[in-house]
Coordinates of C-alpha atoms in Angstrom, one line a residue:
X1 CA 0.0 0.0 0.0
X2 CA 0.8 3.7 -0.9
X3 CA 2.2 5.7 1.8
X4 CA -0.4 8.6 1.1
X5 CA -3.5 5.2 1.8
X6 CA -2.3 5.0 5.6
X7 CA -1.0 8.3 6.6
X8 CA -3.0 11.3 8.6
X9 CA -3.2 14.4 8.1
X10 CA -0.4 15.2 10.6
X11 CA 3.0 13.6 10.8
X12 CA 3.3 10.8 13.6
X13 CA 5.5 12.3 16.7
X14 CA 7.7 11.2 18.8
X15 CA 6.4 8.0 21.4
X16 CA 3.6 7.9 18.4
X17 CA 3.2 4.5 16.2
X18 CA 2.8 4.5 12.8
X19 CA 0.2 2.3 10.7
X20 CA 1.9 -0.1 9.0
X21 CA -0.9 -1.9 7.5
X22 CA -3.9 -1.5 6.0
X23 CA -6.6 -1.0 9.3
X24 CA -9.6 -3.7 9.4
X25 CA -12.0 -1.5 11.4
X26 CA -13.3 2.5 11.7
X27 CA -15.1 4.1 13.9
X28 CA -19.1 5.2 12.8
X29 CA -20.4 8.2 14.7
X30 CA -23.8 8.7 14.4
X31 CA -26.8 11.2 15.8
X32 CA -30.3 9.7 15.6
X33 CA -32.0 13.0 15.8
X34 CA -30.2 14.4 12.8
X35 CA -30.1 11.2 10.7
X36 CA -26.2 11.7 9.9
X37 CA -23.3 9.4 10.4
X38 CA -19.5 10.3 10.3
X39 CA -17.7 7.3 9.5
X40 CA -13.3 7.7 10.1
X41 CA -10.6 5.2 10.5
X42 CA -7.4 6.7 10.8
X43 CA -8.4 10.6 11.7
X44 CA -9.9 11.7 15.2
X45 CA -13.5 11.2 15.2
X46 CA -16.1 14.0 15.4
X47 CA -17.4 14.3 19.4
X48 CA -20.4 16.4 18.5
X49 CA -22.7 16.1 15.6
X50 CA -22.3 18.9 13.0
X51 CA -25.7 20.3 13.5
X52 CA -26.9 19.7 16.3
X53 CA -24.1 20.1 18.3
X54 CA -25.7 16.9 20.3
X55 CA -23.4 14.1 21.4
X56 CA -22.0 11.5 18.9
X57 CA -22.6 8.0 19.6
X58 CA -19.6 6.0 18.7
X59 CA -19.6 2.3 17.2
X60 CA -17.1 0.1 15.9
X61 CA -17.9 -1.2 11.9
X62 CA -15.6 -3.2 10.0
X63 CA -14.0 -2.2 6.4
X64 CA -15.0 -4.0 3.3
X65 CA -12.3 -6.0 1.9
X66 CA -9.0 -4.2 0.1
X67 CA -9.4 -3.8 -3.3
X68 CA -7.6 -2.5 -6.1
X69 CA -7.5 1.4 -7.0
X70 CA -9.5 2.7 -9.3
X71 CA -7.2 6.1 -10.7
X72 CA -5.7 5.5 -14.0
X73 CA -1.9 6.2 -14.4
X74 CA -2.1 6.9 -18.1
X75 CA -2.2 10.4 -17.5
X76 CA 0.3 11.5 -20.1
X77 CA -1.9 9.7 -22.4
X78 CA -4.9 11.6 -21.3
X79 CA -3.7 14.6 -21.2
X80 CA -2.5 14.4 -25.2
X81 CA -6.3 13.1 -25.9
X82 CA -7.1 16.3 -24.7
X83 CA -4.5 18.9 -26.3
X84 CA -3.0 18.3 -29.3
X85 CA -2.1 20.9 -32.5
X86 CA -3.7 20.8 -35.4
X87 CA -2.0 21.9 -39.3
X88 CA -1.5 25.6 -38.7
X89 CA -2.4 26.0 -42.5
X90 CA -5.7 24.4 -41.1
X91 CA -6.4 27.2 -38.2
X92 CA -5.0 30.2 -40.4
X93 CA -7.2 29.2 -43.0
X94 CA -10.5 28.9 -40.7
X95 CA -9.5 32.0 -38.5
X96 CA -9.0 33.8 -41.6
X97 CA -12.7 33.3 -42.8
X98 CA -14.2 33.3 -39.7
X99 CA -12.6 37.0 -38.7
X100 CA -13.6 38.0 -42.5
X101 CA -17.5 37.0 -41.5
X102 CA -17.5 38.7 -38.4
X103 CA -16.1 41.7 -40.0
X104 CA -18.5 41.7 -42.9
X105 CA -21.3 41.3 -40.0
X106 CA -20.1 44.2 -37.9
X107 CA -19.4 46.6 -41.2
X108 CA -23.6 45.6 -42.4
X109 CA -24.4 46.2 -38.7
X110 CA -23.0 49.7 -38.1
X111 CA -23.8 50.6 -41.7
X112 CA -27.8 49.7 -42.9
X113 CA -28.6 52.5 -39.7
X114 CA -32.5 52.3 -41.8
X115 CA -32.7 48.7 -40.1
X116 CA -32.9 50.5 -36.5
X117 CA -35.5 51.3 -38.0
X118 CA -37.7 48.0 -38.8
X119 CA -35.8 46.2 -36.1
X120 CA -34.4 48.5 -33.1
X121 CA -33.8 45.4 -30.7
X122 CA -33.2 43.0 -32.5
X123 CA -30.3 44.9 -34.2
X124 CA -29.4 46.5 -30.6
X125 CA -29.5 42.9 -29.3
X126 CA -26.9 42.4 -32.2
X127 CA -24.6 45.3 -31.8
X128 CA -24.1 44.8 -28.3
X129 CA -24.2 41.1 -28.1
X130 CA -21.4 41.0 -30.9
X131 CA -19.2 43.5 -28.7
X132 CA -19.6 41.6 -25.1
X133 CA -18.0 38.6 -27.3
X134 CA -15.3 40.2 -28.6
X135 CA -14.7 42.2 -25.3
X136 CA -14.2 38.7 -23.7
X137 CA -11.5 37.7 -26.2
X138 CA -9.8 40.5 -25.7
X139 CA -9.6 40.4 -22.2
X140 CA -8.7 36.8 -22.3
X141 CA -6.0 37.6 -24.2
X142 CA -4.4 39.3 -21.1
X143 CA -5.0 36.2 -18.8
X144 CA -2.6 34.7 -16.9
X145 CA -2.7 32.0 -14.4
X146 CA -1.7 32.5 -11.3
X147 CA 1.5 32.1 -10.8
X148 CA 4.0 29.0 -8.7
X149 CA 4.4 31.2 -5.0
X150 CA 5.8 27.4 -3.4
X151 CA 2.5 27.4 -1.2
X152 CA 2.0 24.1 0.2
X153 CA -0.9 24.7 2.8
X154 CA -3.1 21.5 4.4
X155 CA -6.3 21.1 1.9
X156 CA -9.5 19.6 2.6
X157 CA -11.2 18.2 -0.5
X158 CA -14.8 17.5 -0.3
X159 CA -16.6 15.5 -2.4
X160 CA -20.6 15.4 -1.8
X161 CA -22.4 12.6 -4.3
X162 CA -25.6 10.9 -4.7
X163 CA -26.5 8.2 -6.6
X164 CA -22.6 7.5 -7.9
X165 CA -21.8 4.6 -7.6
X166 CA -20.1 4.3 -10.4
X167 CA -17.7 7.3 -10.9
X168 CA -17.1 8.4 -7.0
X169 CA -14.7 5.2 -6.1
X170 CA -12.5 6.3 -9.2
X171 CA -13.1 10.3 -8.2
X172 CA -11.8 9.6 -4.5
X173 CA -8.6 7.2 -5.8
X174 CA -7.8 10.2 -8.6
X175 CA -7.9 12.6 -5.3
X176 CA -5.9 10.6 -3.5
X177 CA -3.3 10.4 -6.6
X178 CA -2.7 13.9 -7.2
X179 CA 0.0 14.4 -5.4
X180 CA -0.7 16.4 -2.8
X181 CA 1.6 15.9 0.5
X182 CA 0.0 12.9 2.6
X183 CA 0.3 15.1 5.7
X184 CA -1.5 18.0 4.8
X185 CA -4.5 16.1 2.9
X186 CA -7.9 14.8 4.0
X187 CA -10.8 13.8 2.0
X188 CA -14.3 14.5 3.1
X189 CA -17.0 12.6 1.1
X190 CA -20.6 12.8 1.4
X191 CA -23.3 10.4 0.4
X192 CA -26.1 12.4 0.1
X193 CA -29.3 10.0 1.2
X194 CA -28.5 8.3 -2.4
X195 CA -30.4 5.1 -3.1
X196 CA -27.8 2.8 -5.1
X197 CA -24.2 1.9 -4.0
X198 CA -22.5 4.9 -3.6
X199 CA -22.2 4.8 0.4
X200 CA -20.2 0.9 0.2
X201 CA -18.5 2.4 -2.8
X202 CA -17.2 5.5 -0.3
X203 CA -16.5 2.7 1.7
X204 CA -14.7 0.7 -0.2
X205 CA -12.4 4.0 -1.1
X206 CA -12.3 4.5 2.8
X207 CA -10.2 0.6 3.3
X208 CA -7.7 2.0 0.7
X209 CA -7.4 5.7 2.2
X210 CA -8.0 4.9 5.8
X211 CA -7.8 8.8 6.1
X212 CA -10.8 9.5 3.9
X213 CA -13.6 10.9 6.0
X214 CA -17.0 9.2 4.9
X215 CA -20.4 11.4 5.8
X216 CA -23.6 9.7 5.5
X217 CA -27.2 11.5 5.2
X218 CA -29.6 8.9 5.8
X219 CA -32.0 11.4 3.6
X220 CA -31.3 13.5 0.9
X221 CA -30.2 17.1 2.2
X222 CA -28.9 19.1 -1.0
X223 CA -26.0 19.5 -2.7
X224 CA -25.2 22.8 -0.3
X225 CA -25.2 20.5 2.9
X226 CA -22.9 18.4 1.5
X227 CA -20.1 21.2 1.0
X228 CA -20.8 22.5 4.8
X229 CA -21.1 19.0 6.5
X230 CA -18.0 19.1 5.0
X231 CA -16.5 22.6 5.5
X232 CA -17.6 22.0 9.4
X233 CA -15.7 19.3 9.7
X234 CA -12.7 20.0 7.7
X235 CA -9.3 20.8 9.1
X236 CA -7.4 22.2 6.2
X237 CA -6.7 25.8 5.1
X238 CA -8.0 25.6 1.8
X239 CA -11.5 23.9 0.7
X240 CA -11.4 21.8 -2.7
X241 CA -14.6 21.5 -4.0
X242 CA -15.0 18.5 -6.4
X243 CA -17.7 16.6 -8.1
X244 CA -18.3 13.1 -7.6
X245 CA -17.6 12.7 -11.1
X246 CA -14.9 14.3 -11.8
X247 CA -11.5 13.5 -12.0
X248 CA -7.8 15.2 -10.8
X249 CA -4.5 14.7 -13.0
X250 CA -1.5 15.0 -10.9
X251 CA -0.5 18.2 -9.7
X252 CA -3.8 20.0 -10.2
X253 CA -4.4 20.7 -6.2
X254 CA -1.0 21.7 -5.5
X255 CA -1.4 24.4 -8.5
X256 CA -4.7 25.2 -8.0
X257 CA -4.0 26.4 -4.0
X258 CA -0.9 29.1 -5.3
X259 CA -3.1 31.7 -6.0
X260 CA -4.0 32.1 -2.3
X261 CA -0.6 33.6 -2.2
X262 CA -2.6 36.9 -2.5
X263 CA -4.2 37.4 1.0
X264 CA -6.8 39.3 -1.1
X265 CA -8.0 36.2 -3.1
X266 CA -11.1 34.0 -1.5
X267 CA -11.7 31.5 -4.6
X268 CA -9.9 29.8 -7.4
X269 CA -12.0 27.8 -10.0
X270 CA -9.7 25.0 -12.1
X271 CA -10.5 24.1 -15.6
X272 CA -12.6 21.2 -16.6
X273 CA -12.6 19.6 -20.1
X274 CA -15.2 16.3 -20.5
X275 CA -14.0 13.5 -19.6
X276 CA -16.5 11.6 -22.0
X277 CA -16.4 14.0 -25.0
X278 CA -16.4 10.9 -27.2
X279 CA -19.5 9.3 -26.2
X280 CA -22.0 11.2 -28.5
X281 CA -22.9 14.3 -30.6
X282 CA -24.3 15.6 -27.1
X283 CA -21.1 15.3 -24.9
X284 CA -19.0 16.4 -27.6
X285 CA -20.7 19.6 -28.1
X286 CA -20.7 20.4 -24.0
X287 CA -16.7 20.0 -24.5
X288 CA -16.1 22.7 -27.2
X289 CA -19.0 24.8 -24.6
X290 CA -16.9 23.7 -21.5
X291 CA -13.4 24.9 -23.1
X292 CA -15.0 28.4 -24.2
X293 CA -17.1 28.9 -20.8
X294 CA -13.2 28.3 -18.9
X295 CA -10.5 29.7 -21.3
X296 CA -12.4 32.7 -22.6
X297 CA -15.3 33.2 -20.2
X298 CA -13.8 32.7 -16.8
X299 CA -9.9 33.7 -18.4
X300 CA -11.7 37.4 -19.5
X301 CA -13.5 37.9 -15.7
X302 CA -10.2 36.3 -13.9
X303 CA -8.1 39.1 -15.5
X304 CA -10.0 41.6 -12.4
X305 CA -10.5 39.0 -10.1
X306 CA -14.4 38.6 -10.8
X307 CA -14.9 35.2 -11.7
X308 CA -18.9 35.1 -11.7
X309 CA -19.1 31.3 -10.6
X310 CA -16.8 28.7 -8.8
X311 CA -18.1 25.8 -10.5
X312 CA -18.8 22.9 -8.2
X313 CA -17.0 20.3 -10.4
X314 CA -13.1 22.0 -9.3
X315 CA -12.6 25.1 -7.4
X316 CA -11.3 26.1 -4.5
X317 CA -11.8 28.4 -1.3
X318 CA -10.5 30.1 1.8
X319 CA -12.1 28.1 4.5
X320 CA -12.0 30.7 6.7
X321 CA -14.0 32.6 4.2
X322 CA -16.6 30.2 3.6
X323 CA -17.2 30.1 7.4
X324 CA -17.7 33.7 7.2
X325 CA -20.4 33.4 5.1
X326 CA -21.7 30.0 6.0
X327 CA -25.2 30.9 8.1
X328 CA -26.0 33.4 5.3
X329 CA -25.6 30.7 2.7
X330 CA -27.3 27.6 4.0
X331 CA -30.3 30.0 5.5
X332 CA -30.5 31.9 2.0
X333 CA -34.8 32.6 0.9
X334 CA -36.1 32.6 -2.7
X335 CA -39.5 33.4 -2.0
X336 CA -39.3 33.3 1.6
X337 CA -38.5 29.4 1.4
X338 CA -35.7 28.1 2.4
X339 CA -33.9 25.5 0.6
X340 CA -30.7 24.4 -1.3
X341 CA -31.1 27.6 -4.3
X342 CA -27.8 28.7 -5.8
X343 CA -24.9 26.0 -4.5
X344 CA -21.8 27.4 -6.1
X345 CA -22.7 30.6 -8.0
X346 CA -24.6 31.7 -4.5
X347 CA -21.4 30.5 -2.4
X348 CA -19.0 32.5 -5.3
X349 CA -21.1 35.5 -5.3
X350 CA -21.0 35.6 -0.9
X351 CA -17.5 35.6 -1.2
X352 CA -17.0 38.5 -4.2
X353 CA -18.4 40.8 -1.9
X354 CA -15.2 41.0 0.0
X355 CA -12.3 39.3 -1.9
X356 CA -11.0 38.5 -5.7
X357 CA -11.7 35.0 -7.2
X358 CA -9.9 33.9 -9.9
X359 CA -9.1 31.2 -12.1
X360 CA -6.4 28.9 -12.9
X361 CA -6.3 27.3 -15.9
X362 CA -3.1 24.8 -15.5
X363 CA -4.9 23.1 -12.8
X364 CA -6.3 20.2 -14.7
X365 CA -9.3 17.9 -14.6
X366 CA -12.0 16.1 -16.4
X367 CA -15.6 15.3 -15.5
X368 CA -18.4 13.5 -16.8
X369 CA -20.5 15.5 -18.9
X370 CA -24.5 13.9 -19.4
X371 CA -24.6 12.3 -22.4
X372 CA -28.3 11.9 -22.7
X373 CA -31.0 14.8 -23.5
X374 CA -33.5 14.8 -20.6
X375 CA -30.5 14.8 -18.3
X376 CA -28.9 17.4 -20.1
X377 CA -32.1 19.8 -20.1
X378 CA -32.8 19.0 -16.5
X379 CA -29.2 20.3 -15.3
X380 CA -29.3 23.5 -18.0
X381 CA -32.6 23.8 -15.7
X382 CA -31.1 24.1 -12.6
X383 CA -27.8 26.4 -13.7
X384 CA -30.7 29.0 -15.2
X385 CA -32.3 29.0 -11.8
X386 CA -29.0 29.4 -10.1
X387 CA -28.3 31.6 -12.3
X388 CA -31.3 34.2 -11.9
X389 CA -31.2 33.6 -8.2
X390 CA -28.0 35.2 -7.8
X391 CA -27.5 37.9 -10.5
X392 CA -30.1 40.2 -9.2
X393 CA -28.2 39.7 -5.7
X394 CA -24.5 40.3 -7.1
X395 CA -25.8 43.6 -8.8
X396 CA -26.3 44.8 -5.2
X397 CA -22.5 45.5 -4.8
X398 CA -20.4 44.5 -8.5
X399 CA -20.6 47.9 -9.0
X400 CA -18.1 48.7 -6.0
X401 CA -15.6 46.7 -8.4
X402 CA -13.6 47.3 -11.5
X403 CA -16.2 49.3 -13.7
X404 CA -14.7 46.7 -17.0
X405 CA -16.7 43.6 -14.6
X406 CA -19.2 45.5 -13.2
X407 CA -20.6 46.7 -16.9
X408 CA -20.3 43.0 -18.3
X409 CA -22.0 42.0 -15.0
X410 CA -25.0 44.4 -15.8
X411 CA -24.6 43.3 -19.8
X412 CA -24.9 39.5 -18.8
X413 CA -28.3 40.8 -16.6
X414 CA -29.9 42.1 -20.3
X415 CA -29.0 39.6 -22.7
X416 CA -30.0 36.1 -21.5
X417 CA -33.5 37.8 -21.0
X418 CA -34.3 39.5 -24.4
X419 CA -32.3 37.1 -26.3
X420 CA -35.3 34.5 -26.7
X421 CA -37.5 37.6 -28.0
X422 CA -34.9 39.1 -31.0
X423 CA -34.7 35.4 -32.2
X424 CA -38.3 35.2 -32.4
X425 CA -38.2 38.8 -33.8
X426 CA -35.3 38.0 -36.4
X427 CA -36.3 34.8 -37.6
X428 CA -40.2 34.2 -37.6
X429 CA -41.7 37.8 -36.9
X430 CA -39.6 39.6 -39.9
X431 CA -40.5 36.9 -42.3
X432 CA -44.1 37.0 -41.6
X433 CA -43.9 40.8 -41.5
X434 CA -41.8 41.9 -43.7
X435 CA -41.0 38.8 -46.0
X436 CA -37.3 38.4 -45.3
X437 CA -35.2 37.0 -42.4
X438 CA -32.7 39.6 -40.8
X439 CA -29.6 38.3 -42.2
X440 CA -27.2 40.4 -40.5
X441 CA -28.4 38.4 -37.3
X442 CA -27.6 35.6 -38.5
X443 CA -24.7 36.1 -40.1
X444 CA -23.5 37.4 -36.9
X445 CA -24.4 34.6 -34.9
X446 CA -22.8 32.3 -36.8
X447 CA -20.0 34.4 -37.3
X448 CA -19.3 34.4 -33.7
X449 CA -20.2 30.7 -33.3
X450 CA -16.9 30.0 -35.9
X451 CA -14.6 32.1 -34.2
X452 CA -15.1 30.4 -30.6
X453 CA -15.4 27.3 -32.0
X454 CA -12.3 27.2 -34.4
X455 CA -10.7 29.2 -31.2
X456 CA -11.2 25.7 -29.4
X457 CA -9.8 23.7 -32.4
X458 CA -6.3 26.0 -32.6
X459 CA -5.8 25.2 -29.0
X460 CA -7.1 21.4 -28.4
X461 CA -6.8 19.8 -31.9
X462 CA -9.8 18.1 -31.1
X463 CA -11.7 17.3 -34.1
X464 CA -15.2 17.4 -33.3
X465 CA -14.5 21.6 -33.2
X466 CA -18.0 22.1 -35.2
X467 CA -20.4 20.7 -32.7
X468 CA -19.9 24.0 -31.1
X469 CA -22.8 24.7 -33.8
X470 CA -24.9 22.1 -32.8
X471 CA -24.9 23.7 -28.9
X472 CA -26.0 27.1 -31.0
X473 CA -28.8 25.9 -32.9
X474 CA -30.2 23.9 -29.8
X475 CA -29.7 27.0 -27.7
X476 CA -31.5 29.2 -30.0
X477 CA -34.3 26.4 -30.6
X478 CA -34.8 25.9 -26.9
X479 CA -32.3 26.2 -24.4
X480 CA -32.8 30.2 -24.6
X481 CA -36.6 30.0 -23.5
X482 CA -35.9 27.7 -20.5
X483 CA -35.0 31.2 -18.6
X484 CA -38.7 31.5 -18.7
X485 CA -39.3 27.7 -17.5
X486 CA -36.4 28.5 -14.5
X487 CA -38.4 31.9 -13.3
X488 CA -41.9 29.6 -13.3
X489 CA -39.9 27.1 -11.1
X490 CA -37.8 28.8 -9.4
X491 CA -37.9 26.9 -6.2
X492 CA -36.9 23.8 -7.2
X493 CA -34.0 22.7 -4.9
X494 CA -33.0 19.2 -7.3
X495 CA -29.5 18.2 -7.6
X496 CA -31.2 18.7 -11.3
X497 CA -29.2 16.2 -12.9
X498 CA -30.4 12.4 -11.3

């Protein structure tokens, strides 16, 4: 066995022993009245419960049987699956046409004024839709990661799951893989009420980590009790947030924690690519999204330090910081319900208020994308709700930052919100009304569709670049009205994606 499997978080001392073996039996902590168990082997268990604050009661319950890890070594492999560079004749070529189209689009925007006219939002809608684009390009352009300060602080990663079984024993292994110094690492996974496997799967992760910490909700709580069950009962300095499906390559929590170097800095998110991209026309085209959403979305707002969400999949945080703001966040009302609303755009935006959150783009990882349609709708569902929860909130105080973040802030307000209504403008009202489409929309759209999506062929090589336009035409056939479907539900509190 691996060093990292039997070691605490601590170094032993002197007159201490040291595990030499692979330990048979934990230690299950359990409150009745709040239906939670903590179950730990070979860290101090919890005295009090979490919530309650009520006594523990401590039993003895024996490991499953050792098996064999679950984390892949092949990461080089991986890792040129992901990246590799395609002819430069090829991207020159495409770049070339695609900046020639979105030229030609601008120069008929700016110069048929008459259209104004016929069409004043839609070709508003266009104008400044077409410059928030190219502003984020820009910006990115300017983005760099945060740079190696030799930080090596203890990290607690929490993992919260439910209904995993099948991805969280290879997530926990991948953790534990990474890299990070044994002595300064714990590993606090959730299971939250989930009705297959995943609990003996944590547990089988637990007999080859005996200092992963396994938490237990006998019902389902939310997503955002699973990150404070965790942050309560974490010891480290820095919080790693990670989906239960998603998976580290070595080195990505040691980079992602040297940002912190900056006492003014309360969140790092890491960057994501699919881990199943290859499965279907569906997971392919959330890849090329995922790549622009991290390298130009996230890259433009990191250059000020007002990345708008810490997604839950890889980021990081000051756990002092989250404590801060821990009451606020779990208690939050939409409605004057409570519930589990925003999860890491609400948590990300509580933490802007006082400190810069950036993001790092050489801290690695993949996750698993859904790669069927009623999944995939049911999670754009709840990121729409999250996503209209929070921005009226944030728009309380961006304006105390950099005035470049806080305009885009108020720009991102306007456009998901009209966009459904110049699309029905541009391509079924105008026809009916005035017997022609409004080209220069279109144009434009796809114009900017080429350049983000050959953008993400120059830099990955990956050849399924042009599904980019498949996520464009779905989103303009549907995805854009489901704004209107999260404001009529907007207090569902689903994970949104089982």
């Amino acid at each position: 066995m691996a060093e990292h499997e039997s070691t605490p978080m601590r170094e032993a001392g002197e007159g201490e022993s040291v595990v030499l073996g692979p330990p048979r039996q934990g230690t299950r902590c359990h409150c009745a009245h709040c239906r939670i168990s903590v179950h730990v082997v070979a860290t101090p268990p919890p005295v009090v419960c979490p919530y309650c604050q009520a006594a523990l009661v401590r039993v003895p319950y024996e490991l499953p049987p050792l098996s064999p890890s679950l984390a892949r070594a092949d990461h080089a492999e991986r890792f040129r699956a992901l990246y590799r560079r395609p002819p430069a004749w090829l991207v020159l070529l495409a770049a070339g046409f695609g900046t020639l189209l979105l030229a030609w689009a601008v120069f008929v925007q700016v110069t048929n004024v008459e259209n104004y006219w016929y069409a004043p939002l839609v070709n508003l809608y266009s104008l400044v839709a077409g410059i928030f684009i190219l502003s984020r390009f820009i910006l990115a352009s300017f983005y760099q990661a945060p740079a190696e300060a030799g930080l090596e602080p203890t990290v607690s990663v929490l993992v919260p799951a439910m209904n995993e079984e099948e991805a969280i024993g290879r997530t926990l292994d991948q953790i534990f893989a990474a890299g990070y110094p044994d002595a300064k690492l714990e590993v606090v996974a959730v299971n939250d009420g989930s009705r297959d496997r995943t609990l003996m799967e944590m547990l089988k992760a637990q007999s080859r980590h005996p200092n992963l910490i396994v938490v237990d909700f006998e019902k389902n709580r939310g997503l955002c009790h699973g990150w404070a069950v965790g942050t309560l009962l974490a010891r480290g300095e820095i919080l790693v947030c990670v989906d239960s499906d998603t998976f580290l390559f070595p080195g990505s929590l040691r980079k992602i924690v040297q940002g912190f170097a900056d006492p003014t800095v309360g969140g790092i998110a890491g960057h994501c690519d699919v881990e199943n991209a290859r499965t279907n026309l569906l997971t392919r085209m959330q890849d090329v999204r995922y790549f622009f959403s991290y390298k130009i979305m996230k890259a433009a707002e990191s250059v000020h330090g007002c990345v708008s969400c810490l997604p839950g999949c890889f980021s990081a945080y000051r756990r002092v910081c989250v404590l801060h703001v821990l009451d606020e966040w779990l208690n939050a009302k939409v409605w004057g319900e409570y519930g589990n609303f925003a999860d890491d755009r609400s948590l990300t935006n509580l933490i802007l208020r006082d400190y810069r959150i950036l993001y790092d783009d050489e801290a690695l990882a993949t996750t698993i994308a859904p790669d069927r349609w009623s999944v995939y709708i049911r999670q754009q569902a709840r990121w729409m709700r999250s996503y209209l929860r929070e921005i009226l909130k944030t728009s309380r105080f961006i304006w105390r930052k950099h005035p470049i973040p806080s305009l885009s802030w108020y720009i991102m307000m306007f456009l998901p919100l009209t966009e459904p209504f110049v699309m029905l403008q541009a391509i079924v009202i105008s026809p009916l009304m005035r017997q022609s489409i409004t080209m220069s929309y279109l144009i434009g759209v796809f114009a900017i569709t080429l350049v983000w999506t050959l953008h993400f062929l120059q830099k990955t090589g990956r050849r399924h670049w042009w599904t980019g336009f498949l996520f464009t035409l779905t989103y303009m056939g549907f995805f854009s009205w489901q704004i209107y479907w999260a404001l009529a539900t907007l207090k569902g509190k689903k994970w949104g994606t089982r």
